[in-house]
């Protein structure tokens, strides 16, 4: 649904016609094929399989043609601006945590009528539906599912006398320290991103640790009010845990400045064998494993510590939403159904959010940990509904954990600042 450069006549028509009448591109099926735009935010290097699936659709459906558009990294605000001006893609790939942001101002098209009349296969067994519903309506369809698994080098563990991947966070810290102490520290035990930026991927490990130990940043109480779900003591313990990884040498000091789980210092360290363990989603692990093979390194994925405990890890992934301005909602729904089908996932290197489709996907043994863990994972939808943004939580948490790593403040002070920040976010 890209807007073509309008002629003066077309522009004049748009000035007097309803906004949605000028928001679509393409034509009616009576005068030519319907043309739709699907926007996605993953790097093009990770979406060749999706492009192949779109090519298959276009070959089989000459009357509905889909253009795949990439806008990376994810920029939900841009889509919101476009939709509010009557433009934007017909179908948008949306992070689960962004669905409510787009649903609240009715930027997306409600999908319940389509679900009732023409549901996709496996619609009754979808993951992450808590993140795609808002005020009793469905605003996007769960499409892909992912989580973080513990990527590890079995040889590095074995060389340090460790027979199996850690299953608790306490085991992970002990094993990582042991690996780093072995062989004069040539291999570091656990490489994680410790940057204090708002998008730092330490956010995942911090939440996993808290959830595994019975706490959560915020929660809804019995009266329906939102409040903090972690004590100062519990937060201090979590901060001390991750700071302890740096202090013990289990994690390289340089990782205090690393922001992303896919940073070269982490993925190249895993591939070369200079890092024994980290956490990655399946879309990053699959190509990395092939890269590591070329270097003579074997990598495997295991469930995260406590990863089979319900709610101890996050359920991430992508949803598909339909722009409220599309001129062809029925055609867009047909494409959404196709993208959710097993046909798409034959080439698209992601795990489907449909349990029925997931059962048909041939997952390599090296990645089985992801499918084992996914049924127990829960989305960050647990933080939605308070009115505060997840970004506001990320900012105060990442900054203060990082401040302790760098020696700027104590863990007790950082815990207090985090609690104050969470309270403020809930009040705003």
Tab-separated table of N, CA and C in Angstrom, residues 63-207:
chain	number	residue	atom	x	y	z
A	63	UNK	N	-3.996	-12.649	-8.981
A	63	UNK	CA	-4.918	-11.535	-8.755
A	63	UNK	C	-4.628	-10.776	-7.455
A	64	UNK	N	-3.745	-11.332	-6.605
A	64	UNK	CA	-3.329	-10.640	-5.379
A	64	UNK	C	-1.807	-10.725	-5.305
A	65	UNK	N	-1.144	-9.643	-5.598
A	65	UNK	CA	0.309	-9.611	-5.622
A	65	UNK	C	0.843	-8.874	-4.390
A	66	UNK	N	1.864	-9.453	-3.784
A	66	UNK	CA	2.416	-8.919	-2.534
A	66	UNK	C	3.850	-8.457	-2.753
A	67	UNK	N	4.131	-7.251	-2.319
A	67	UNK	CA	5.495	-6.720	-2.328
A	67	UNK	C	6.040	-6.769	-0.911
A	68	UNK	N	7.212	-7.378	-0.745
A	68	UNK	CA	7.851	-7.465	0.566
A	68	UNK	C	8.755	-6.253	0.755
A	69	UNK	N	8.493	-5.502	1.806
A	69	UNK	CA	9.256	-4.289	2.103
A	69	UNK	C	9.965	-4.468	3.435
A	70	UNK	N	11.233	-4.088	3.490
A	70	UNK	CA	12.013	-4.205	4.720
A	70	UNK	C	12.308	-2.826	5.288
A	71	UNK	N	11.987	-2.636	6.547
A	71	UNK	CA	12.340	-1.418	7.278
A	71	UNK	C	12.978	-1.875	8.579
A	72	UNK	N	14.309	-1.902	8.595
A	72	UNK	CA	15.038	-2.441	9.746
A	72	UNK	C	15.969	-1.367	10.299
A	73	UNK	N	16.040	-1.202	11.625
A	73	UNK	CA	15.355	-1.985	12.653
A	73	UNK	C	13.893	-1.592	12.797
A	74	UNK	N	13.226	-2.295	13.684
A	74	UNK	CA	11.809	-2.059	13.909
A	74	UNK	C	11.549	-0.597	14.286
A	75	UNK	N	10.535	0.001	13.653
A	75	UNK	CA	10.181	1.389	13.952
A	75	UNK	C	8.670	1.502	13.976
A	76	UNK	N	8.082	1.114	15.098
A	76	UNK	CA	6.625	1.099	15.205
A	76	UNK	C	6.056	2.510	15.160
A	77	UNK	N	6.848	3.487	15.621
A	77	UNK	CA	6.363	4.873	15.585
A	77	UNK	C	6.174	5.354	14.154
A	78	UNK	N	7.065	4.930	13.254
A	78	UNK	CA	6.922	5.349	11.858
A	78	UNK	C	5.642	4.796	11.253
A	79	UNK	N	5.362	3.516	11.526
A	79	UNK	CA	4.121	2.932	11.016
A	79	UNK	C	2.916	3.682	11.570
A	80	UNK	N	2.979	4.050	12.839
A	80	UNK	CA	1.869	4.788	13.446
A	80	UNK	C	1.667	6.132	12.757
A	81	UNK	N	2.775	6.821	12.466
A	81	UNK	CA	2.660	8.114	11.778
A	81	UNK	C	2.060	7.942	10.386
A	82	UNK	N	2.515	6.926	9.684
A	82	UNK	CA	2.002	6.686	8.333
A	82	UNK	C	0.516	6.353	8.369
A	83	UNK	N	0.152	5.456	9.269
A	83	UNK	CA	-1.251	5.049	9.340
A	83	UNK	C	-2.148	6.222	9.721
A	84	UNK	N	-1.669	7.070	10.596
A	84	UNK	CA	-2.463	8.231	11.004
A	84	UNK	C	-2.636	9.242	9.880
A	85	UNK	N	-1.755	9.176	8.871
A	85	UNK	CA	-1.890	10.067	7.721
A	85	UNK	C	-2.555	9.366	6.539
A	86	UNK	N	-3.018	8.130	6.766
A	86	UNK	CA	-3.745	7.414	5.726
A	86	UNK	C	-2.894	6.577	4.807
A	87	UNK	N	-1.630	6.333	5.177
A	87	UNK	CA	-0.749	5.550	4.311
A	87	UNK	C	-0.141	4.395	5.094
A	88	UNK	N	1.022	3.932	4.657
A	88	UNK	CA	1.676	2.811	5.315
A	88	UNK	C	1.424	1.508	4.591
A	89	UNK	N	2.075	0.432	5.017
A	89	UNK	CA	1.878	-0.872	4.380
A	89	UNK	C	0.499	-1.431	4.686
A	90	UNK	N	0.035	-2.330	3.824
A	90	UNK	CA	-1.253	-2.981	4.077
A	90	UNK	C	-1.160	-3.934	5.261
A	91	UNK	N	-0.054	-4.679	5.312
A	91	UNK	CA	0.185	-5.662	6.371
A	91	UNK	C	1.507	-5.312	7.032
A	92	UNK	N	1.521	-5.277	8.344
A	92	UNK	CA	2.732	-4.888	9.050
A	92	UNK	C	3.152	-5.976	10.021
A	93	UNK	N	4.435	-6.300	9.994
A	93	UNK	CA	5.005	-7.197	11.000
A	93	UNK	C	5.226	-6.384	12.271
A	94	UNK	N	4.742	-6.889	13.390
A	94	UNK	CA	4.735	-6.122	14.633
A	94	UNK	C	5.311	-6.977	15.759
A	95	UNK	N	6.179	-6.402	16.561
A	95	UNK	CA	6.623	-7.086	17.766
A	95	UNK	C	5.461	-7.219	18.731
A	96	UNK	N	5.396	-8.316	19.461
A	96	UNK	CA	4.257	-8.546	20.359
A	96	UNK	C	4.057	-7.398	21.345
A	97	UNK	N	5.141	-6.838	21.832
A	97	UNK	CA	5.006	-5.779	22.833
A	97	UNK	C	4.502	-4.471	22.237
A	98	UNK	N	4.445	-4.383	20.894
A	98	UNK	CA	3.985	-3.154	20.239
A	98	UNK	C	2.524	-3.204	19.811
A	99	UNK	N	1.887	-4.364	19.914
A	99	UNK	CA	0.524	-4.493	19.402
A	99	UNK	C	-0.429	-3.549	20.128
A	100	UNK	N	-0.374	-3.516	21.448
A	100	UNK	CA	-1.290	-2.647	22.187
A	100	UNK	C	-1.040	-1.174	21.894
A	101	UNK	N	0.217	-0.812	21.643
A	101	UNK	CA	0.543	0.567	21.280
A	101	UNK	C	-0.202	0.982	20.016
A	102	UNK	N	-0.338	0.053	19.070
A	102	UNK	CA	-1.028	0.344	17.816
A	102	UNK	C	-2.531	0.127	17.927
A	103	UNK	N	-2.946	-0.745	18.835
A	103	UNK	CA	-4.382	-1.024	18.986
A	103	UNK	C	-5.095	0.098	19.727
A	104	UNK	N	-4.417	0.679	20.681
A	104	UNK	CA	-5.066	1.704	21.516
A	104	UNK	C	-5.640	2.854	20.680
A	105	UNK	N	-4.888	3.412	19.690
A	105	UNK	CA	-5.453	4.480	18.857
A	105	UNK	C	-6.179	3.957	17.619
A	106	UNK	N	-6.437	2.642	17.588
A	106	UNK	CA	-7.181	2.018	16.487
A	106	UNK	C	-6.460	2.181	15.152
A	107	UNK	N	-5.146	2.060	15.164
A	107	UNK	CA	-4.357	2.117	13.939
A	107	UNK	C	-4.507	0.826	13.150
A	108	UNK	N	-4.720	-0.277	13.870
A	108	UNK	CA	-4.891	-1.578	13.238
A	108	UNK	C	-6.365	-1.889	13.015
A	109	UNK	N	-6.605	-2.812	12.118
A	109	UNK	CA	-7.964	-3.269	11.828
A	109	UNK	C	-8.323	-4.406	12.779
A	110	UNK	N	-9.446	-4.348	13.487
A	110	UNK	CA	-9.853	-5.488	14.320
A	110	UNK	C	-10.083	-6.716	13.439
A	111	UNK	N	-9.655	-7.875	13.905
A	111	UNK	CA	-9.666	-9.069	13.061
A	111	UNK	C	-10.692	-10.113	13.486
A	112	UNK	N	-11.495	-9.835	14.485
A	112	UNK	CA	-12.399	-10.852	15.025
A	112	UNK	C	-13.412	-11.354	14.003
A	113	UNK	N	-13.936	-10.474	13.166
A	113	UNK	CA	-14.924	-10.913	12.175
A	113	UNK	C	-14.293	-11.860	11.167
A	114	UNK	N	-13.043	-11.621	10.799
A	114	UNK	CA	-12.346	-12.517	9.876
A	114	UNK	C	-12.046	-13.851	10.552
A	115	UNK	N	-11.671	-13.783	11.824
A	115	UNK	CA	-11.403	-15.014	12.569
A	115	UNK	C	-12.652	-15.877	12.682
A	116	UNK	N	-13.798	-15.251	12.861
A	116	UNK	CA	-15.053	-15.995	12.997
A	116	UNK	C	-15.473	-16.637	11.677
A	117	UNK	N	-15.334	-15.897	10.586
A	117	UNK	CA	-15.842	-16.365	9.296
A	117	UNK	C	-14.839	-17.223	8.529
A	118	UNK	N	-13.553	-16.925	8.678
A	118	UNK	CA	-12.543	-17.594	7.854
A	118	UNK	C	-11.249	-17.754	8.646
A	119	UNK	N	-11.264	-18.591	9.688
A	119	UNK	CA	-10.087	-18.698	10.561
A	119	UNK	C	-8.924	-19.410	9.876
A	120	UNK	N	-7.700	-19.068	10.232
A	120	UNK	CA	-6.542	-19.805	9.722
A	120	UNK	C	-6.457	-21.172	10.373
A	121	UNK	N	-5.744	-22.067	9.753
A	121	UNK	CA	-5.558	-23.398	10.327
A	121	UNK	C	-4.869	-23.281	11.686
A	122	UNK	N	-5.360	-24.024	12.658
A	122	UNK	CA	-4.745	-24.019	13.982
A	122	UNK	C	-5.015	-22.775	14.793
A	123	UNK	N	-6.079	-22.043	14.457
A	123	UNK	CA	-6.364	-20.782	15.154
A	123	UNK	C	-6.650	-20.982	16.636
A	124	UNK	N	-7.101	-22.162	17.018
A	124	UNK	CA	-7.432	-22.406	18.426
A	124	UNK	C	-6.205	-22.732	19.268
A	125	UNK	N	-5.058	-22.906	18.627
A	125	UNK	CA	-3.843	-23.257	19.359
A	125	UNK	C	-2.706	-22.301	19.083
A	126	UNK	N	-2.968	-21.020	19.235
A	126	UNK	CA	-1.952	-20.009	18.972
A	126	UNK	C	-1.273	-19.565	20.265
A	127	UNK	N	0.018	-19.353	20.196
A	127	UNK	CA	0.770	-18.799	21.311
A	127	UNK	C	0.651	-17.273	21.299
A	128	UNK	N	0.898	-16.654	22.426
A	128	UNK	CA	0.995	-15.192	22.559
A	128	UNK	C	-0.290	-14.440	22.256
A	129	UNK	N	-1.442	-15.078	22.382
A	129	UNK	CA	-2.694	-14.355	22.130
A	129	UNK	C	-2.947	-13.273	23.181
A	130	UNK	N	-2.326	-13.396	24.348
A	130	UNK	CA	-2.493	-12.352	25.362
A	130	UNK	C	-1.897	-11.024	24.907
A	131	UNK	N	-0.909	-11.101	24.010
A	131	UNK	CA	-0.251	-9.884	23.539
A	131	UNK	C	-0.922	-9.283	22.310
A	132	UNK	N	-1.807	-10.035	21.667
A	132	UNK	CA	-2.428	-9.537	20.434
A	132	UNK	C	-3.877	-9.117	20.631
A	133	UNK	N	-4.375	-9.233	21.862
A	133	UNK	CA	-5.741	-8.808	22.169
A	133	UNK	C	-5.706	-7.570	23.063
A	134	UNK	N	-6.683	-6.698	22.855
A	134	UNK	CA	-6.769	-5.467	23.634
A	134	UNK	C	-8.230	-5.051	23.704
A	135	UNK	N	-8.698	-4.821	24.918
A	135	UNK	CA	-10.085	-4.425	25.157
A	135	UNK	C	-11.072	-5.379	24.486
A	136	UNK	N	-10.776	-6.675	24.617
A	136	UNK	CA	-11.700	-7.699	24.144
A	136	UNK	C	-11.673	-7.981	22.661
A	137	UNK	N	-10.749	-7.368	21.925
A	137	UNK	CA	-10.680	-7.580	20.483
A	137	UNK	C	-9.292	-8.060	20.071
A	138	UNK	N	-9.247	-8.748	18.926
A	138	UNK	CA	-7.982	-9.214	18.364
A	138	UNK	C	-7.506	-8.202	17.334
A	139	UNK	N	-6.282	-7.683	17.529
A	139	UNK	CA	-5.768	-6.621	16.663
A	139	UNK	C	-4.625	-7.085	15.769
A	140	UNK	N	-4.111	-8.252	16.019
A	140	UNK	CA	-3.037	-8.808	15.198
A	140	UNK	C	-3.035	-10.316	15.396
A	141	UNK	N	-2.421	-11.015	14.464
A	141	UNK	CA	-2.358	-12.474	14.553
A	141	UNK	C	-0.959	-12.916	14.963
A	142	UNK	N	-0.844	-13.761	15.992
A	142	UNK	CA	0.465	-14.322	16.324
A	142	UNK	C	1.033	-15.049	15.109
A	143	UNK	N	2.264	-14.747	14.766
A	143	UNK	CA	2.841	-15.295	13.535
A	143	UNK	C	4.051	-16.190	13.814
A	144	UNK	N	5.075	-15.615	14.435
A	144	UNK	CA	6.246	-16.422	14.758
A	144	UNK	C	6.446	-16.435	16.271
A	145	UNK	N	7.174	-17.411	16.729
A	145	UNK	CA	7.448	-17.541	18.163
A	145	UNK	C	8.935	-17.777	18.358
A	146	UNK	N	9.492	-17.104	19.325
A	146	UNK	CA	10.877	-17.387	19.670
A	146	UNK	C	11.109	-17.111	21.145
A	147	UNK	N	12.222	-17.544	21.593
A	147	UNK	CA	12.647	-17.326	22.967
A	147	UNK	C	14.158	-17.419	22.969
A	148	UNK	N	14.766	-17.208	24.080
A	148	UNK	CA	16.216	-17.343	24.202
A	148	UNK	C	16.550	-18.723	24.752
A	149	UNK	N	17.454	-19.399	24.082
A	149	UNK	CA	17.965	-20.667	24.595
A	149	UNK	C	19.435	-20.488	24.964
A	150	UNK	N	19.939	-21.403	25.764
A	150	UNK	CA	21.331	-21.340	26.210
A	150	UNK	C	22.215	-21.984	25.143
A	151	UNK	N	22.856	-21.168	24.350
A	151	UNK	CA	23.766	-21.661	23.314
A	151	UNK	C	25.113	-21.949	23.972
A	152	UNK	N	25.637	-23.137	23.717
A	152	UNK	CA	26.864	-23.525	24.409
A	152	UNK	C	27.764	-24.373	23.526
A	153	UNK	N	29.010	-24.428	23.919
A	153	UNK	CA	30.041	-25.219	23.256
A	153	UNK	C	30.305	-26.449	24.119
A	154	UNK	N	29.805	-27.623	23.728
A	154	UNK	CA	29.958	-28.817	24.574
A	154	UNK	C	31.411	-29.142	24.905
A	155	UNK	N	32.317	-28.900	23.954
A	155	UNK	CA	33.727	-29.209	24.197
A	155	UNK	C	34.304	-28.309	25.281
A	156	UNK	N	33.940	-27.034	25.257
A	156	UNK	CA	34.448	-26.114	26.280
A	156	UNK	C	33.971	-26.529	27.663
A	157	UNK	N	32.720	-26.989	27.743
A	157	UNK	CA	32.208	-27.467	29.028
A	157	UNK	C	32.951	-28.721	29.461
A	158	UNK	N	33.108	-29.658	28.527
A	158	UNK	CA	33.757	-30.930	28.859
A	158	UNK	C	35.210	-30.726	29.275
A	159	UNK	N	35.911	-29.823	28.591
A	159	UNK	CA	37.316	-29.563	28.926
A	159	UNK	C	37.469	-29.052	30.355
A	160	UNK	N	36.422	-28.387	30.857
A	160	UNK	CA	36.462	-27.876	32.235
A	160	UNK	C	35.851	-28.869	33.219
A	161	UNK	N	35.543	-30.080	32.741
A	161	UNK	CA	35.004	-31.110	33.619
A	161	UNK	C	33.520	-31.002	33.876
A	162	UNK	N	32.802	-30.309	33.003
A	162	UNK	CA	31.350	-30.124	33.163
A	162	UNK	C	30.636	-31.062	32.201
A	163	UNK	N	29.759	-31.893	32.721
A	163	UNK	CA	29.169	-32.966	31.916
A	163	UNK	C	27.882	-32.588	31.196
A	164	UNK	N	27.218	-31.511	31.634
A	164	UNK	CA	25.959	-31.127	30.996
A	164	UNK	C	25.732	-29.632	31.177
A	165	UNK	N	24.932	-29.014	30.334
A	165	UNK	CA	24.669	-27.579	30.480
A	165	UNK	C	23.977	-27.291	31.806
A	166	UNK	N	24.186	-26.122	32.364
A	166	UNK	CA	23.559	-25.780	33.651
A	166	UNK	C	22.042	-25.710	33.534
A	167	UNK	N	21.367	-26.145	34.570
A	167	UNK	CA	19.897	-26.121	34.580
A	167	UNK	C	19.333	-25.106	35.567
A	168	UNK	N	20.202	-24.494	36.370
A	168	UNK	CA	19.788	-23.420	37.280
A	168	UNK	C	20.737	-22.246	37.078
A	169	UNK	N	20.317	-21.070	37.523
A	169	UNK	CA	21.172	-19.898	37.403
A	169	UNK	C	22.401	-20.022	38.301
A	170	UNK	N	22.240	-20.675	39.421
A	170	UNK	CA	23.373	-20.865	40.318
A	170	UNK	C	24.416	-21.781	39.673
A	171	UNK	N	23.951	-22.836	39.003
A	171	UNK	CA	24.871	-23.712	38.276
A	171	UNK	C	25.571	-22.958	37.157
A	172	UNK	N	24.836	-22.099	36.472
A	172	UNK	CA	25.433	-21.354	35.364
A	172	UNK	C	26.597	-20.496	35.855
A	173	UNK	N	26.401	-19.790	36.964
A	173	UNK	CA	27.471	-18.936	37.489
A	173	UNK	C	28.689	-19.765	37.885
A	174	UNK	N	28.442	-20.898	38.540
A	174	UNK	CA	29.552	-21.752	38.975
A	174	UNK	C	30.278	-22.357	37.780
A	175	UNK	N	29.513	-22.835	36.797
A	175	UNK	CA	30.124	-23.442	35.612
A	175	UNK	C	30.899	-22.409	34.798
A	176	UNK	N	30.324	-21.227	34.643
A	176	UNK	CA	30.986	-20.185	33.859
A	176	UNK	C	32.305	-19.768	34.510
A	177	UNK	N	32.312	-19.654	35.820
A	177	UNK	CA	33.544	-19.310	36.537
A	177	UNK	C	34.587	-20.412	36.363
A	178	UNK	N	34.137	-21.646	36.412
A	178	UNK	CA	35.054	-22.789	36.271
A	178	UNK	C	35.673	-22.825	34.878
A	179	UNK	N	34.865	-22.557	33.870
A	179	UNK	CA	35.371	-22.554	32.492
A	179	UNK	C	36.394	-21.444	32.301
A	180	UNK	N	36.081	-20.247	32.817
A	180	UNK	CA	36.997	-19.116	32.660
A	180	UNK	C	38.319	-19.347	33.388
A	181	UNK	N	38.277	-20.083	34.485
A	181	UNK	CA	39.501	-20.361	35.247
A	181	UNK	C	40.336	-21.455	34.595
A	182	UNK	N	39.703	-22.254	33.729
A	182	UNK	CA	40.400	-23.359	33.074
A	182	UNK	C	41.255	-22.829	31.921
A	183	UNK	N	42.392	-23.403	31.724
A	183	UNK	CA	43.249	-23.084	30.573
A	183	UNK	C	43.598	-21.590	30.517
A	184	UNK	N	43.896	-21.025	31.677
A	184	UNK	CA	44.341	-19.629	31.784
A	184	UNK	C	43.358	-18.629	31.193
A	185	UNK	N	42.088	-18.972	31.198
A	185	UNK	CA	41.070	-18.033	30.743
A	185	UNK	C	40.968	-17.863	29.248
A	186	UNK	N	41.481	-18.825	28.471
A	186	UNK	CA	41.403	-18.712	27.010
A	186	UNK	C	39.960	-18.717	26.527
A	187	UNK	N	39.098	-19.394	27.279
A	187	UNK	CA	37.669	-19.425	26.956
A	187	UNK	C	36.894	-18.848	28.132
A	188	UNK	N	36.070	-17.851	27.842
A	188	UNK	CA	35.242	-17.252	28.881
A	188	UNK	C	33.955	-18.059	29.037
A	189	UNK	N	33.472	-18.131	30.276
A	189	UNK	CA	32.354	-19.020	30.567
A	189	UNK	C	31.009	-18.577	30.044
A	190	UNK	N	30.658	-17.304	30.243
A	190	UNK	CA	29.317	-16.838	29.875
A	190	UNK	C	29.420	-15.414	29.354
A	191	UNK	N	29.080	-15.221	28.102
A	191	UNK	CA	29.190	-13.909	27.465
A	191	UNK	C	27.797	-13.330	27.267
A	192	UNK	N	27.495	-12.277	28.011
A	192	UNK	CA	26.186	-11.638	27.849
A	192	UNK	C	26.377	-10.133	27.698
A	193	UNK	N	25.428	-9.438	27.059
A	193	UNK	CA	25.549	-7.998	26.853
A	193	UNK	C	25.165	-7.226	28.108
A	194	UNK	N	26.089	-6.411	28.623
A	194	UNK	CA	25.840	-5.713	29.881
A	194	UNK	C	25.694	-4.214	29.754
A	195	UNK	N	25.462	-3.718	28.540
A	195	UNK	CA	25.316	-2.279	28.331
A	195	UNK	C	24.103	-1.726	29.067
A	196	UNK	N	24.171	-0.440	29.412
A	196	UNK	CA	23.058	0.209	30.097
A	196	UNK	C	22.078	0.888	29.170
A	197	UNK	N	22.183	0.662	27.863
A	197	UNK	CA	21.267	1.295	26.915
A	197	UNK	C	19.865	0.724	27.076
A	198	UNK	N	18.878	1.487	26.636
A	198	UNK	CA	17.486	1.078	26.814
A	198	UNK	C	17.169	-0.191	26.036
A	199	UNK	N	17.942	-0.465	24.975
A	199	UNK	CA	17.695	-1.665	24.170
A	199	UNK	C	18.668	-2.794	24.491
A	200	UNK	N	19.382	-2.686	25.586
A	200	UNK	CA	20.357	-3.715	25.936
A	200	UNK	C	19.689	-5.072	26.136
A	201	UNK	N	20.289	-6.099	25.537
A	201	UNK	CA	19.718	-7.445	25.614
A	201	UNK	C	19.965	-8.118	26.954
A	202	UNK	N	20.630	-7.429	27.893
A	202	UNK	CA	20.688	-7.993	29.245
A	202	UNK	C	19.287	-8.029	29.859
A	203	UNK	N	18.385	-7.220	29.306
A	203	UNK	CA	16.986	-7.182	29.743
A	203	UNK	C	16.388	-8.576	29.820
A	204	UNK	N	16.692	-9.425	28.840
A	204	UNK	CA	16.114	-10.773	28.821
A	204	UNK	C	16.637	-11.603	29.983
A	205	UNK	N	17.945	-11.633	30.165
A	205	UNK	CA	18.522	-12.446	31.236
A	205	UNK	C	18.066	-11.961	32.609
A	206	UNK	N	17.976	-10.650	32.785
A	206	UNK	CA	17.540	-10.103	34.075
A	206	UNK	C	16.130	-10.570	34.402
A	207	UNK	N	15.231	-10.460	33.435
A	207	UNK	CA	13.857	-10.897	33.671
A	207	UNK	C	13.775	-12.401	33.878
